[in-house]
């Protein structure tokens, strides 16, 4: 049996650093800390992104990737709005560095030095490709103003970098000898962060288009779920898995996930029609926010009922996901309470921001529940 302090993912990994000796504990501790930091920072960036929107700082930095046409950082004239928007941009860098560290540690631990070196070659190719795109774009667009060049070249450069990340992910997943689930999840987070940087830039360049802003938030929420899934799989035993709950329970759990997705989508549309646009001059997408608030509440109440039924059944039958269902019940209950309170109080920014973060945590808790619908197959089986 491996040391219980060492995540099951790296207790034994063939030719990786975690195969023998005292190094598994060191690598295991580092990976565990980084995995938790990835989850926490992905949640925090939803809060900072919400702060940008709820304080009217969406265009605090009027340009992208620069903050102003002449400056990378906010200027005194932009005031607190520039600081808030630039702070959120800096959080993207923090999230990206942690995601990259998780990828490199997972690849090195599970695949060995050869896989790590090849991943670094992919990264170098992506960086060189991005630089080449900028040079070519500067030649082709040299007759345009510098600001226009940056608006066109930077998204193309990040697109090239994203392609390199995806190519590296495909290679790693196909060639890593063990725990490909962890490799895939780690790469998904890194690719998602790069893609989110691109979407964030497009959000600014389109003047905070509400549909793109909503997509930006939803993508961030999904990344919180992926980092939660990585944590679950990190501590799970490797090998084949079997269903740990009755068929009807599994079906009802997935129906609950569908209702959760519908609730989140209508919540995004409701926020996109409400008073918090990120900037006073931003055009909303024209839906009636009052009607959408009611429509958003209907699947929300259905969701609360379904989760309660699942929790009662899980505890009655002593099923595997019962403890995490209890966590989900608490998260949904608090979420419903905050939603009702914010509607009655006229959508105060602080409550709206809490509601946004709670939605991501509820989705993450549901992700953990789904991953506990199965258990490792017993060795004698």
Tab-separated table of C-alpha atoms in Angstrom:
chain	number	residue	atom	x	y	z
A	1	UNK	CA	0.000	0.000	0.000
A	2	UNK	CA	1.338	3.476	-0.823
A	3	UNK	CA	1.829	6.093	1.866
A	4	UNK	CA	-1.579	7.655	2.512
A	5	UNK	CA	0.010	11.092	2.483
A	6	UNK	CA	0.998	10.626	-1.136
A	7	UNK	CA	-1.712	11.171	-3.779
A	8	UNK	CA	-2.607	7.912	-5.480
A	9	UNK	CA	-1.745	9.466	-8.818
A	10	UNK	CA	1.988	9.345	-8.121
A	11	UNK	CA	2.365	6.604	-5.543
A	12	UNK	CA	3.729	4.406	-8.334
A	13	UNK	CA	4.288	5.722	-11.817
A	14	UNK	CA	6.671	3.446	-13.657
A	15	UNK	CA	9.771	5.336	-14.711
A	16	UNK	CA	8.605	8.669	-13.300
A	17	UNK	CA	10.220	10.359	-10.312
A	18	UNK	CA	7.556	8.939	-8.024
A	19	UNK	CA	8.476	5.315	-8.621
A	20	UNK	CA	10.857	4.662	-5.731
A	21	UNK	CA	12.700	6.222	-2.823
A	22	UNK	CA	11.760	9.328	-0.858
A	23	UNK	CA	10.989	11.514	-3.845
A	24	UNK	CA	7.299	10.516	-4.121
A	25	UNK	CA	6.500	12.388	-0.925
A	26	UNK	CA	8.251	15.520	-2.217
A	27	UNK	CA	6.621	15.450	-5.636
A	28	UNK	CA	3.283	14.436	-4.131
A	29	UNK	CA	3.269	17.345	-1.720
A	30	UNK	CA	4.227	19.834	-4.423
A	31	UNK	CA	1.581	18.574	-6.833
A	32	UNK	CA	-1.063	18.547	-4.133
A	33	UNK	CA	-0.292	22.154	-3.158
A	34	UNK	CA	-0.251	23.327	-6.776
A	35	UNK	CA	-3.518	21.523	-7.537
A	36	UNK	CA	-5.243	23.241	-4.630
A	37	UNK	CA	-3.748	26.604	-5.612
A	38	UNK	CA	-5.063	26.094	-9.141
A	39	UNK	CA	-8.575	25.472	-7.828
A	40	UNK	CA	-8.454	28.422	-5.422
A	41	UNK	CA	-7.077	30.900	-7.970
A	42	UNK	CA	-9.581	29.818	-10.623
A	43	UNK	CA	-12.298	30.618	-8.084
A	44	UNK	CA	-10.694	33.907	-7.072
A	45	UNK	CA	-10.474	35.102	-10.667
A	46	UNK	CA	-14.256	34.731	-10.938
A	47	UNK	CA	-14.488	37.090	-7.975
A	48	UNK	CA	-12.040	39.602	-9.466
A	49	UNK	CA	-13.795	39.387	-12.837
A	50	UNK	CA	-17.088	40.017	-11.078
A	51	UNK	CA	-15.544	43.019	-9.316
A	52	UNK	CA	-14.548	44.449	-12.707
A	53	UNK	CA	-18.102	44.196	-13.932
A	54	UNK	CA	-19.895	45.209	-10.744
A	55	UNK	CA	-17.785	48.340	-10.176
A	56	UNK	CA	-18.172	49.549	-13.760
A	57	UNK	CA	-14.475	48.936	-14.455
A	58	UNK	CA	-14.909	46.791	-17.562
A	59	UNK	CA	-13.251	49.440	-19.712
A	60	UNK	CA	-10.958	50.714	-16.970
A	61	UNK	CA	-8.215	49.620	-19.354
A	62	UNK	CA	-9.534	50.847	-22.672
A	63	UNK	CA	-7.125	48.783	-24.778
A	64	UNK	CA	-5.783	45.228	-24.970
A	65	UNK	CA	-3.132	43.891	-24.520
A	66	UNK	CA	-2.024	47.357	-23.395
A	67	UNK	CA	-4.054	49.190	-20.787
A	68	UNK	CA	-4.000	52.426	-22.796
A	69	UNK	CA	-2.703	53.121	-26.320
A	70	UNK	CA	0.566	54.318	-24.751
A	71	UNK	CA	0.901	52.305	-21.543
A	72	UNK	CA	0.884	48.668	-20.451
A	73	UNK	CA	-0.200	49.610	-16.920
A	74	UNK	CA	-3.028	51.918	-15.824
A	75	UNK	CA	-2.329	55.633	-15.617
A	76	UNK	CA	-3.413	57.994	-12.799
A	77	UNK	CA	-6.130	59.421	-15.071
A	78	UNK	CA	-7.892	56.036	-15.129
A	79	UNK	CA	-8.301	56.017	-11.373
A	80	UNK	CA	-9.593	53.048	-9.422
A	81	UNK	CA	-11.338	51.531	-12.451
A	82	UNK	CA	-8.037	51.088	-14.247
A	83	UNK	CA	-6.488	49.472	-11.172
A	84	UNK	CA	-9.388	47.013	-10.786
A	85	UNK	CA	-9.344	45.992	-14.444
A	86	UNK	CA	-5.550	45.682	-14.563
A	87	UNK	CA	-5.600	43.659	-11.325
A	88	UNK	CA	-7.926	41.144	-12.946
A	89	UNK	CA	-5.576	40.906	-15.926
A	90	UNK	CA	-2.697	40.187	-13.551
A	91	UNK	CA	-4.729	37.391	-11.940
A	92	UNK	CA	-4.851	35.734	-15.352
A	93	UNK	CA	-1.065	35.621	-15.274
A	94	UNK	CA	-1.070	34.081	-11.792
A	95	UNK	CA	-3.606	31.444	-12.831
A	96	UNK	CA	-1.609	30.684	-15.979
A	97	UNK	CA	1.695	30.249	-14.131
A	98	UNK	CA	0.114	27.834	-11.650
A	99	UNK	CA	-1.601	25.887	-14.444
A	100	UNK	CA	1.710	25.617	-16.312
A	101	UNK	CA	3.473	24.425	-13.160
A	102	UNK	CA	0.833	21.715	-12.658
A	103	UNK	CA	1.238	20.543	-16.254
A	104	UNK	CA	5.025	20.366	-16.072
A	105	UNK	CA	4.975	18.530	-12.742
A	106	UNK	CA	2.346	16.038	-13.901
A	107	UNK	CA	4.116	15.375	-17.209
A	108	UNK	CA	7.483	14.962	-15.490
A	109	UNK	CA	6.103	12.756	-12.712
A	110	UNK	CA	4.001	10.475	-14.882
A	111	UNK	CA	6.012	10.458	-18.095
A	112	UNK	CA	9.570	11.129	-17.008
A	113	UNK	CA	12.149	13.621	-18.209
A	114	UNK	CA	11.683	12.746	-21.897
A	115	UNK	CA	8.038	13.819	-21.843
A	116	UNK	CA	8.906	16.958	-19.900
A	117	UNK	CA	11.522	17.981	-22.465
A	118	UNK	CA	9.105	17.443	-25.340
A	119	UNK	CA	6.438	19.493	-23.576
A	120	UNK	CA	8.973	22.308	-23.222
A	121	UNK	CA	9.788	22.031	-26.946
A	122	UNK	CA	6.087	22.484	-27.717
A	123	UNK	CA	6.035	25.543	-25.457
A	124	UNK	CA	9.091	26.993	-27.196
A	125	UNK	CA	7.493	26.371	-30.596
A	126	UNK	CA	4.358	28.178	-29.470
A	127	UNK	CA	6.307	31.181	-28.206
A	128	UNK	CA	8.390	31.371	-31.391
A	129	UNK	CA	5.234	31.027	-33.469
A	130	UNK	CA	3.590	33.879	-31.585
A	131	UNK	CA	6.649	36.093	-32.130
A	132	UNK	CA	6.710	35.243	-35.845
A	133	UNK	CA	3.025	36.140	-36.153
A	134	UNK	CA	3.703	39.506	-34.530
A	135	UNK	CA	6.615	40.181	-36.903
A	136	UNK	CA	4.643	39.178	-39.997
A	137	UNK	CA	1.643	41.182	-38.845
A	138	UNK	CA	3.843	44.220	-38.234
A	139	UNK	CA	5.074	44.001	-41.829
A	140	UNK	CA	1.638	43.463	-43.346
A	141	UNK	CA	-0.025	46.049	-41.135
A	142	UNK	CA	2.859	48.453	-40.999
A	143	UNK	CA	0.869	51.160	-42.721
A	144	UNK	CA	-1.746	51.109	-39.973
A	145	UNK	CA	-1.604	52.845	-36.623
A	146	UNK	CA	0.244	51.024	-33.846
A	147	UNK	CA	-2.932	50.648	-31.775
A	148	UNK	CA	-4.733	48.931	-34.634
A	149	UNK	CA	-1.737	46.662	-35.152
A	150	UNK	CA	-1.818	45.563	-31.515
A	151	UNK	CA	-5.560	44.894	-31.677
A	152	UNK	CA	-5.099	42.601	-34.670
A	153	UNK	CA	-1.714	40.993	-33.993
A	154	UNK	CA	-2.071	40.098	-30.310
A	155	UNK	CA	-5.149	37.866	-30.716
A	156	UNK	CA	-3.421	36.081	-33.615
A	157	UNK	CA	-0.295	35.525	-31.518
A	158	UNK	CA	-2.277	34.095	-28.600
A	159	UNK	CA	-4.161	31.916	-31.090
A	160	UNK	CA	-0.870	30.430	-32.277
A	161	UNK	CA	0.178	29.814	-28.671
A	162	UNK	CA	-3.157	28.113	-27.988
A	163	UNK	CA	-2.652	25.802	-30.977
A	164	UNK	CA	0.775	24.822	-29.617
A	165	UNK	CA	-0.738	24.057	-26.202
A	166	UNK	CA	-3.438	21.889	-27.754
A	167	UNK	CA	-0.859	20.014	-29.855
A	168	UNK	CA	1.282	19.417	-26.765
A	169	UNK	CA	-1.774	18.194	-24.865
A	170	UNK	CA	-2.698	15.690	-27.563
A	171	UNK	CA	0.858	14.375	-27.690
A	172	UNK	CA	1.137	14.072	-23.895
A	173	UNK	CA	-2.165	12.273	-23.481
A	174	UNK	CA	-1.331	9.794	-26.244
A	175	UNK	CA	2.189	8.992	-25.059
A	176	UNK	CA	2.101	9.192	-21.256
A	177	UNK	CA	2.216	5.623	-19.904
A	178	UNK	CA	0.100	6.174	-16.767
A	179	UNK	CA	-2.775	8.265	-15.456
A	180	UNK	CA	-3.743	9.893	-18.710
A	181	UNK	CA	-6.816	11.304	-16.976
A	182	UNK	CA	-4.609	13.566	-14.868
A	183	UNK	CA	-2.517	14.574	-17.862
A	184	UNK	CA	-5.613	15.472	-19.864
A	185	UNK	CA	-7.194	17.486	-17.035
A	186	UNK	CA	-3.971	19.414	-16.373
A	187	UNK	CA	-3.619	20.341	-20.061
A	188	UNK	CA	-7.302	21.321	-20.310
A	189	UNK	CA	-6.811	23.856	-17.523
A	190	UNK	CA	-3.720	25.348	-19.171
A	191	UNK	CA	-5.372	25.518	-22.597
A	192	UNK	CA	-8.449	27.027	-20.964
A	193	UNK	CA	-6.407	29.767	-19.315
A	194	UNK	CA	-4.756	30.677	-22.634
A	195	UNK	CA	-8.147	30.665	-24.363
A	196	UNK	CA	-9.608	32.799	-21.571
A	197	UNK	CA	-6.869	35.386	-22.083
A	198	UNK	CA	-7.899	35.563	-25.736
A	199	UNK	CA	-11.597	35.816	-24.886
A	200	UNK	CA	-10.858	38.490	-22.287
A	201	UNK	CA	-9.050	40.555	-24.905
A	202	UNK	CA	-11.925	40.137	-27.362
A	203	UNK	CA	-14.312	41.227	-24.596
A	204	UNK	CA	-12.477	44.535	-24.261
A	205	UNK	CA	-12.048	45.010	-28.014
A	206	UNK	CA	-15.793	44.469	-28.596
A	207	UNK	CA	-16.722	47.029	-25.952
A	208	UNK	CA	-17.963	44.474	-23.373
A	209	UNK	CA	-20.411	42.674	-25.625
A	210	UNK	CA	-22.779	41.025	-23.087
A	211	UNK	CA	-22.803	37.670	-24.873
A	212	UNK	CA	-18.994	37.487	-24.894
A	213	UNK	CA	-18.890	38.610	-21.251
A	214	UNK	CA	-21.347	35.814	-20.393
A	215	UNK	CA	-19.266	33.277	-22.301
A	216	UNK	CA	-16.155	34.521	-20.486
A	217	UNK	CA	-17.795	33.894	-17.107
A	218	UNK	CA	-19.183	30.494	-18.076
A	219	UNK	CA	-15.763	29.379	-19.321
A	220	UNK	CA	-14.192	30.442	-16.019
A	221	UNK	CA	-16.828	28.456	-14.145
A	222	UNK	CA	-16.019	25.364	-16.218
A	223	UNK	CA	-12.330	25.741	-15.389
A	224	UNK	CA	-13.205	25.734	-11.684
A	225	UNK	CA	-15.013	22.430	-12.301
A	226	UNK	CA	-12.011	20.976	-14.161
A	227	UNK	CA	-9.596	21.906	-11.364
A	228	UNK	CA	-11.993	20.288	-8.883
A	229	UNK	CA	-12.070	17.153	-11.037
A	230	UNK	CA	-8.263	17.122	-11.103
A	231	UNK	CA	-8.171	17.176	-7.301
A	232	UNK	CA	-10.615	14.261	-7.071
A	233	UNK	CA	-8.692	12.157	-9.572
A	234	UNK	CA	-5.374	13.101	-7.950
A	235	UNK	CA	-6.390	11.345	-4.738
A	236	UNK	CA	-8.261	8.492	-6.447
A	237	UNK	CA	-6.782	5.058	-6.952
A	238	UNK	CA	-5.700	4.386	-10.554
A	239	UNK	CA	-7.212	1.665	-12.687
A	240	UNK	CA	-10.660	0.729	-13.999
A	241	UNK	CA	-13.773	1.957	-12.232
A	242	UNK	CA	-17.275	0.599	-11.726
A	243	UNK	CA	-20.604	2.207	-10.915
A	244	UNK	CA	-21.095	2.637	-7.167
A	245	UNK	CA	-24.763	3.693	-7.216
A	246	UNK	CA	-28.035	2.261	-8.582
A	247	UNK	CA	-28.871	3.030	-12.206
A	248	UNK	CA	-31.812	5.266	-11.312
A	249	UNK	CA	-29.578	7.299	-8.982
A	250	UNK	CA	-26.967	7.811	-11.704
A	251	UNK	CA	-29.643	8.908	-14.196
A	252	UNK	CA	-31.205	11.330	-11.715
A	253	UNK	CA	-27.762	12.732	-10.928
A	254	UNK	CA	-27.116	13.528	-14.589
A	255	UNK	CA	-30.593	15.063	-14.948
A	256	UNK	CA	-29.686	17.257	-11.984
A	257	UNK	CA	-26.556	18.333	-13.845
A	258	UNK	CA	-28.652	19.348	-16.834
A	259	UNK	CA	-30.919	21.439	-14.605
A	260	UNK	CA	-27.831	23.020	-13.028
A	261	UNK	CA	-26.527	23.965	-16.478
A	262	UNK	CA	-29.880	25.513	-17.442
A	263	UNK	CA	-29.941	27.460	-14.173
A	264	UNK	CA	-26.467	28.854	-14.797
A	265	UNK	CA	-27.252	29.810	-18.402
A	266	UNK	CA	-30.368	31.742	-17.398
A	267	UNK	CA	-28.414	33.313	-14.557
A	268	UNK	CA	-25.811	34.556	-17.039
A	269	UNK	CA	-28.542	35.948	-19.314
A	270	UNK	CA	-30.223	37.628	-16.341
A	271	UNK	CA	-26.993	39.309	-15.266
A	272	UNK	CA	-26.380	40.324	-18.884
A	273	UNK	CA	-29.717	42.128	-18.898
A	274	UNK	CA	-29.377	43.739	-15.480
A	275	UNK	CA	-27.832	47.002	-14.327
A	276	UNK	CA	-24.270	45.705	-13.901
A	277	UNK	CA	-22.854	45.920	-17.401
A	278	UNK	CA	-19.253	46.732	-16.524
A	279	UNK	CA	-19.509	50.243	-17.956
A	280	UNK	CA	-22.269	52.845	-17.995
A	281	UNK	CA	-22.213	53.168	-21.794
A	282	UNK	CA	-22.308	49.460	-22.649
A	283	UNK	CA	-25.285	48.248	-24.672
A	284	UNK	CA	-27.225	45.406	-23.029
A	285	UNK	CA	-28.684	42.566	-25.081
A	286	UNK	CA	-32.243	43.817	-24.660
A	287	UNK	CA	-33.942	41.059	-22.654
A	288	UNK	CA	-36.304	41.964	-19.835
A	289	UNK	CA	-34.225	41.421	-16.698
A	290	UNK	CA	-37.301	41.166	-14.468
A	291	UNK	CA	-38.798	38.356	-16.552
A	292	UNK	CA	-35.454	36.573	-16.820
A	293	UNK	CA	-34.983	36.758	-13.049
A	294	UNK	CA	-38.197	34.773	-12.595
A	295	UNK	CA	-37.292	32.322	-15.356
A	296	UNK	CA	-33.867	31.870	-13.755
A	297	UNK	CA	-35.461	31.027	-10.405
A	298	UNK	CA	-37.639	28.190	-11.765
A	299	UNK	CA	-34.821	25.754	-12.654
A	300	UNK	CA	-33.063	26.968	-9.496
A	301	UNK	CA	-35.858	25.702	-7.281
A	302	UNK	CA	-36.108	22.474	-9.289
A	303	UNK	CA	-32.363	22.032	-8.832
A	304	UNK	CA	-32.662	22.489	-5.060
A	305	UNK	CA	-35.425	19.868	-4.928
A	306	UNK	CA	-33.481	17.343	-7.012
A	307	UNK	CA	-30.329	17.747	-4.940
A	308	UNK	CA	-32.338	17.304	-1.747
A	309	UNK	CA	-33.889	14.079	-3.091
A	310	UNK	CA	-30.476	12.752	-4.106
A	311	UNK	CA	-29.011	13.597	-0.720
A	312	UNK	CA	-31.785	11.885	1.236
A	313	UNK	CA	-31.535	8.807	-0.989
A	314	UNK	CA	-27.738	8.685	-0.773
A	315	UNK	CA	-27.719	8.844	3.014
A	316	UNK	CA	-30.567	6.333	3.300
A	317	UNK	CA	-28.754	3.854	1.041
A	318	UNK	CA	-25.289	4.870	2.290
A	319	UNK	CA	-24.079	5.553	-1.231
A	320	UNK	CA	-20.584	6.734	-2.126
A	321	UNK	CA	-21.308	10.418	-2.936
A	322	UNK	CA	-23.476	11.128	0.137
A	323	UNK	CA	-21.011	13.446	1.919
A	324	UNK	CA	-20.398	15.556	-1.160
A	325	UNK	CA	-24.126	15.705	-1.817
A	326	UNK	CA	-24.484	17.232	1.625
A	327	UNK	CA	-21.912	19.848	0.638
A	328	UNK	CA	-23.869	20.486	-2.566
A	329	UNK	CA	-27.133	20.867	-0.620
A	330	UNK	CA	-25.550	23.509	1.596
A	331	UNK	CA	-24.059	25.343	-1.406
A	332	UNK	CA	-27.380	25.352	-3.282
A	333	UNK	CA	-29.313	26.450	-0.186
A	334	UNK	CA	-26.980	29.384	0.394
A	335	UNK	CA	-27.089	30.201	-3.316
A	336	UNK	CA	-30.903	30.278	-3.318
A	337	UNK	CA	-30.916	32.464	-0.211
A	338	UNK	CA	-28.457	34.954	-1.724
A	339	UNK	CA	-30.420	34.990	-4.984
A	340	UNK	CA	-33.698	35.801	-3.245
A	341	UNK	CA	-32.051	38.448	-1.073
A	342	UNK	CA	-30.306	40.190	-3.968
A	343	UNK	CA	-33.554	40.317	-5.946
A	344	UNK	CA	-35.413	41.886	-3.041
A	345	UNK	CA	-32.631	44.394	-2.330
A	346	UNK	CA	-32.365	45.613	-5.918
A	347	UNK	CA	-29.239	43.673	-6.967
A	348	UNK	CA	-26.551	45.221	-4.742
A	349	UNK	CA	-23.125	44.577	-6.326
A	350	UNK	CA	-21.686	42.696	-3.345
A	351	UNK	CA	-24.521	40.150	-3.288
A	352	UNK	CA	-24.359	39.712	-7.067
A	353	UNK	CA	-20.624	39.012	-6.806
A	354	UNK	CA	-21.184	36.459	-4.037
A	355	UNK	CA	-23.885	34.842	-6.164
A	356	UNK	CA	-21.450	34.511	-9.077
A	357	UNK	CA	-18.746	32.865	-6.957
A	358	UNK	CA	-21.247	30.544	-5.254
A	359	UNK	CA	-22.467	29.388	-8.663
A	360	UNK	CA	-18.954	28.239	-9.544
A	361	UNK	CA	-18.529	26.484	-6.194
A	362	UNK	CA	-21.907	24.760	-6.583
A	363	UNK	CA	-20.882	23.545	-10.039
A	364	UNK	CA	-17.560	22.315	-8.632
A	365	UNK	CA	-19.337	20.437	-5.826
A	366	UNK	CA	-21.637	18.818	-8.382
A	367	UNK	CA	-18.583	17.773	-10.406
A	368	UNK	CA	-17.148	16.044	-7.347
A	369	UNK	CA	-20.488	14.282	-6.751
A	370	UNK	CA	-20.530	12.922	-10.317
A	371	UNK	CA	-16.962	11.641	-9.992
A	372	UNK	CA	-18.022	9.721	-6.890
A	373	UNK	CA	-20.754	7.858	-8.765
A	374	UNK	CA	-18.040	5.335	-9.620
A	375	UNK	CA	-15.387	3.611	-7.501
A	376	UNK	CA	-12.190	1.700	-8.311
A	377	UNK	CA	-12.727	-1.934	-9.221
A	378	UNK	CA	-11.614	-4.189	-6.383
A	379	UNK	CA	-8.341	-6.007	-6.992
A	380	UNK	CA	-9.956	-9.449	-6.675
A	381	UNK	CA	-12.466	-8.499	-9.389
